[in-house]
Each structure stands twice: as structure tokens, then as C-alpha cells.
CSV table of C-alpha atoms in Angstrom, one decimal:
chain,number,residue,atom,x,y,z
A,72,UNK,CA,0.0,0.0,0.0
A,73,UNK,CA,2.8,2.5,0.8
A,74,UNK,CA,4.4,1.9,-2.6
A,75,UNK,CA,1.1,2.5,-4.4
A,76,UNK,CA,0.5,5.6,-2.4
A,77,UNK,CA,4.0,6.9,-3.2
A,78,UNK,CA,3.7,6.0,-6.9
A,79,UNK,CA,0.3,7.8,-7.2
A,80,UNK,CA,1.6,10.9,-5.4
A,81,UNK,CA,4.8,11.2,-7.5
A,82,UNK,CA,3.8,9.8,-10.9
A,83,UNK,CA,0.0,10.1,-11.2
A,84,UNK,CA,-1.0,13.1,-9.0
A,85,UNK,CA,-3.5,15.5,-10.6
A,86,UNK,CA,-0.7,18.0,-11.2
A,87,UNK,CA,1.5,15.5,-12.8
A,88,UNK,CA,-1.3,14.1,-15.0
A,89,UNK,CA,-2.1,17.7,-16.2
A,90,UNK,CA,1.5,18.0,-17.3
A,91,UNK,CA,1.5,14.6,-18.9
A,92,UNK,CA,-1.6,15.4,-20.9
A,93,UNK,CA,0.3,18.3,-22.5
A,94,UNK,CA,3.1,16.1,-23.8
A,95,UNK,CA,1.8,12.6,-24.2
A,96,UNK,CA,-1.2,10.8,-25.8
A,97,UNK,CA,-3.8,8.9,-23.8
A,98,UNK,CA,-6.4,6.5,-24.9
A,99,UNK,CA,-9.0,5.1,-22.5
A,100,UNK,CA,-11.1,2.0,-22.3
A,101,UNK,CA,-14.6,2.4,-20.8
A,102,UNK,CA,-17.7,0.4,-20.2
A,103,UNK,CA,-21.1,1.5,-19.1
A,104,UNK,CA,-19.7,1.2,-15.5
A,105,UNK,CA,-16.8,3.6,-16.2
A,106,UNK,CA,-13.1,3.6,-16.9
A,107,UNK,CA,-11.5,0.1,-17.1
A,108,UNK,CA,-8.0,1.0,-18.5
A,109,UNK,CA,-5.8,3.4,-20.3
A,110,UNK,CA,-2.6,3.6,-22.3
A,111,UNK,CA,-0.2,6.5,-22.3
A,112,UNK,CA,2.4,7.0,-25.1
A,113,UNK,CA,4.6,9.6,-26.6
A,114,UNK,CA,8.2,10.4,-27.7
A,115,UNK,CA,10.8,7.7,-26.9
A,116,UNK,CA,13.0,8.5,-23.9
A,117,UNK,CA,15.3,5.5,-23.5
A,118,UNK,CA,18.7,5.5,-21.6
A,119,UNK,CA,20.9,3.6,-24.0
A,120,UNK,CA,23.1,2.5,-21.1
A,121,UNK,CA,20.4,-0.1,-20.2
A,122,UNK,CA,20.1,-1.6,-23.7
A,123,UNK,CA,21.7,-4.9,-24.4
A,124,UNK,CA,20.8,-5.1,-28.0
A,125,UNK,CA,22.4,-2.8,-30.6
A,126,UNK,CA,20.5,0.2,-31.7
A,127,UNK,CA,19.9,3.7,-30.5
A,128,UNK,CA,16.5,5.4,-30.2
A,129,UNK,CA,16.0,7.8,-33.1
A,130,UNK,CA,14.0,11.1,-33.2
A,131,UNK,CA,10.4,10.1,-33.8
A,132,UNK,CA,10.6,6.8,-32.1
A,133,UNK,CA,7.8,6.1,-29.7
A,134,UNK,CA,7.5,5.0,-26.1
A,135,UNK,CA,4.5,3.3,-24.3
A,136,UNK,CA,4.8,4.8,-20.9
A,137,UNK,CA,1.9,3.1,-19.2
A,138,UNK,CA,-0.8,0.6,-20.0
A,139,UNK,CA,-3.1,-0.2,-17.0
A,140,UNK,CA,-6.2,-2.3,-16.9
A,141,UNK,CA,-8.4,-2.9,-13.8
A,142,UNK,CA,-7.5,-6.3,-12.3
A,143,UNK,CA,-11.0,-7.6,-12.7
A,144,UNK,CA,-10.9,-6.7,-16.4
A,145,UNK,CA,-7.5,-8.3,-17.2
A,146,UNK,CA,-7.3,-11.3,-19.5
A,147,UNK,CA,-10.4,-10.1,-21.3
A,148,UNK,CA,-8.9,-8.3,-24.3
A,149,UNK,CA,-8.9,-4.8,-22.9
A,150,UNK,CA,-5.1,-4.5,-22.7
A,151,UNK,CA,-4.7,-6.0,-26.2
A,152,UNK,CA,-7.3,-3.5,-27.6
A,153,UNK,CA,-5.6,-0.6,-25.9
A,154,UNK,CA,-2.1,-1.6,-27.1
A,155,UNK,CA,-3.4,-2.2,-30.7
A,156,UNK,CA,-5.1,1.2,-30.7
A,157,UNK,CA,-1.9,2.9,-29.5
A,158,UNK,CA,0.2,1.2,-32.1
A,159,UNK,CA,-2.3,2.2,-34.8
A,160,UNK,CA,-2.4,5.8,-33.6
A,161,UNK,CA,-0.6,8.2,-35.9
A,162,UNK,CA,1.9,9.1,-33.2
A,163,UNK,CA,3.2,5.5,-33.0
A,164,UNK,CA,2.2,4.1,-36.4
A,165,UNK,CA,5.0,5.9,-38.2
A,166,UNK,CA,7.6,5.3,-35.5
A,167,UNK,CA,10.6,3.3,-36.7
A,168,UNK,CA,10.8,1.7,-33.2
A,169,UNK,CA,8.4,1.7,-30.2
A,170,UNK,CA,9.9,1.1,-26.8
A,171,UNK,CA,8.4,0.2,-23.4
A,172,UNK,CA,9.5,-1.1,-20.1
A,173,UNK,CA,7.6,-3.7,-18.0
A,174,UNK,CA,8.3,-5.3,-14.6
A,175,UNK,CA,9.9,-8.6,-15.6
A,176,UNK,CA,7.8,-10.5,-13.0
A,177,UNK,CA,4.5,-9.3,-14.7
A,178,UNK,CA,4.4,-12.4,-16.9
A,179,UNK,CA,0.9,-11.6,-18.3
A,180,UNK,CA,2.1,-8.1,-19.5
A,181,UNK,CA,5.3,-9.5,-21.0
A,182,UNK,CA,3.3,-12.1,-22.9
A,183,UNK,CA,0.9,-9.4,-24.1
A,184,UNK,CA,3.7,-7.3,-25.5
A,185,UNK,CA,5.4,-10.3,-27.1
A,186,UNK,CA,2.1,-11.2,-28.9
A,187,UNK,CA,2.3,-7.7,-30.4
A,188,UNK,CA,5.8,-8.1,-31.7
A,189,UNK,CA,7.8,-6.7,-28.8
A,190,UNK,CA,11.1,-8.3,-27.9
A,191,UNK,CA,13.4,-7.7,-24.9
A,192,UNK,CA,16.3,-5.4,-25.7
A,193,UNK,CA,17.6,-4.5,-22.3
A,194,UNK,CA,16.7,-4.2,-18.6
A,195,UNK,CA,16.8,-1.6,-15.9
A,196,UNK,CA,16.5,-1.7,-12.1
A,197,UNK,CA,13.0,-1.7,-10.6
A,198,UNK,CA,12.7,0.2,-7.3
A,199,UNK,CA,10.1,0.4,-4.6
A,200,UNK,CA,8.3,3.7,-4.9
A,201,UNK,CA,8.1,4.3,-1.2
A,202,UNK,CA,11.7,3.5,-0.1
A,203,UNK,CA,13.8,3.5,-3.3
A,204,UNK,CA,15.0,-0.1,-2.5
A,205,UNK,CA,15.9,-2.1,-5.6
A,206,UNK,CA,13.5,-5.1,-5.7
A,207,UNK,CA,13.9,-6.4,-9.3
A,208,UNK,CA,14.2,-5.4,-12.9
A,209,UNK,CA,12.1,-4.0,-15.7
A,210,UNK,CA,12.5,-5.5,-19.1
A,211,UNK,CA,13.0,-2.9,-21.8
A,212,UNK,CA,11.1,-4.2,-24.9
A,213,UNK,CA,11.0,-2.8,-28.4
A,214,UNK,CA,9.0,-3.4,-31.6
A,215,UNK,CA,10.5,-2.2,-34.8
A,216,UNK,CA,9.2,-1.9,-38.3
A,217,UNK,CA,12.7,-2.7,-39.6
A,218,UNK,CA,13.8,-5.3,-37.1
A,219,UNK,CA,15.0,-4.6,-33.6
């Protein structure tokens, strides 16, 4: 709970979201009951020091920053629909390469991205939001129109 609270305060506060809405694209998934997920994407910002595969992000490359689906709606196609819509959006459709990072232990998300053509190209440390303690790694994944 303390990690979630710290993450929400630092990464998804109303003030932070207002700033993100000015620089990134957001697509949402809704049902009659309300919001069930969203995807955030924009310009690629990748620290090449963490990449294990050759290649350097180029201007115009994309980055999927977040893809969240309510837990009770996971494994029902919402994440795949959001990811497909993001990849088909003009902002990402013309990107040579689209990057993302995902907690390596989130097997369902890793499988989702792999089904959409993403492959692991590096990894970076994953830290607890509340304490800064390293607790694992995020896989950096990429999908390229010309090969990774």
C-alpha cells in the first residue's frame, strides 16, 4: 500500500497528470460502468546504457509509458485492444521503433507485449516507490518496423 501511495503521489497526481496530458497521448477503455483501463504514449526517452541489443532510439521513435487495466478486467482483451489502438495511432504508427518497459515479473504483460511483436532489448533496475529499495528489474522491450 505504501508503494502504491508513493507512486500515485509522485507519478499520477492530478498536477503530474495535467503536465503529462500536455506532452503525451492517452487512450482510455470504458464500459457502461466507467473507466477500465488506459494507455499513455509519446516520444521515446530511453537511456541507451540499459540496452543490451544494438540500436539507438532515433527522433520520432515512440514509447509506451503506461498501460493499465483494472485487475478484474484483465485477460479479457482490454489490454490488447488498448495496445493495438496505441500502435495504430498516428503518433506511433510511423515510429521506426516503439519502446516500453515492463516489470519482468509481470508475466501476463510480458506475454501481451510479445504477442504484439515486442522483444526484450535490455533491462533496468526496478525500485520500490516508497523507499527506493531495488527489488527487481524491468525488461526494456521494443517493436521495430525494420527489425530490432
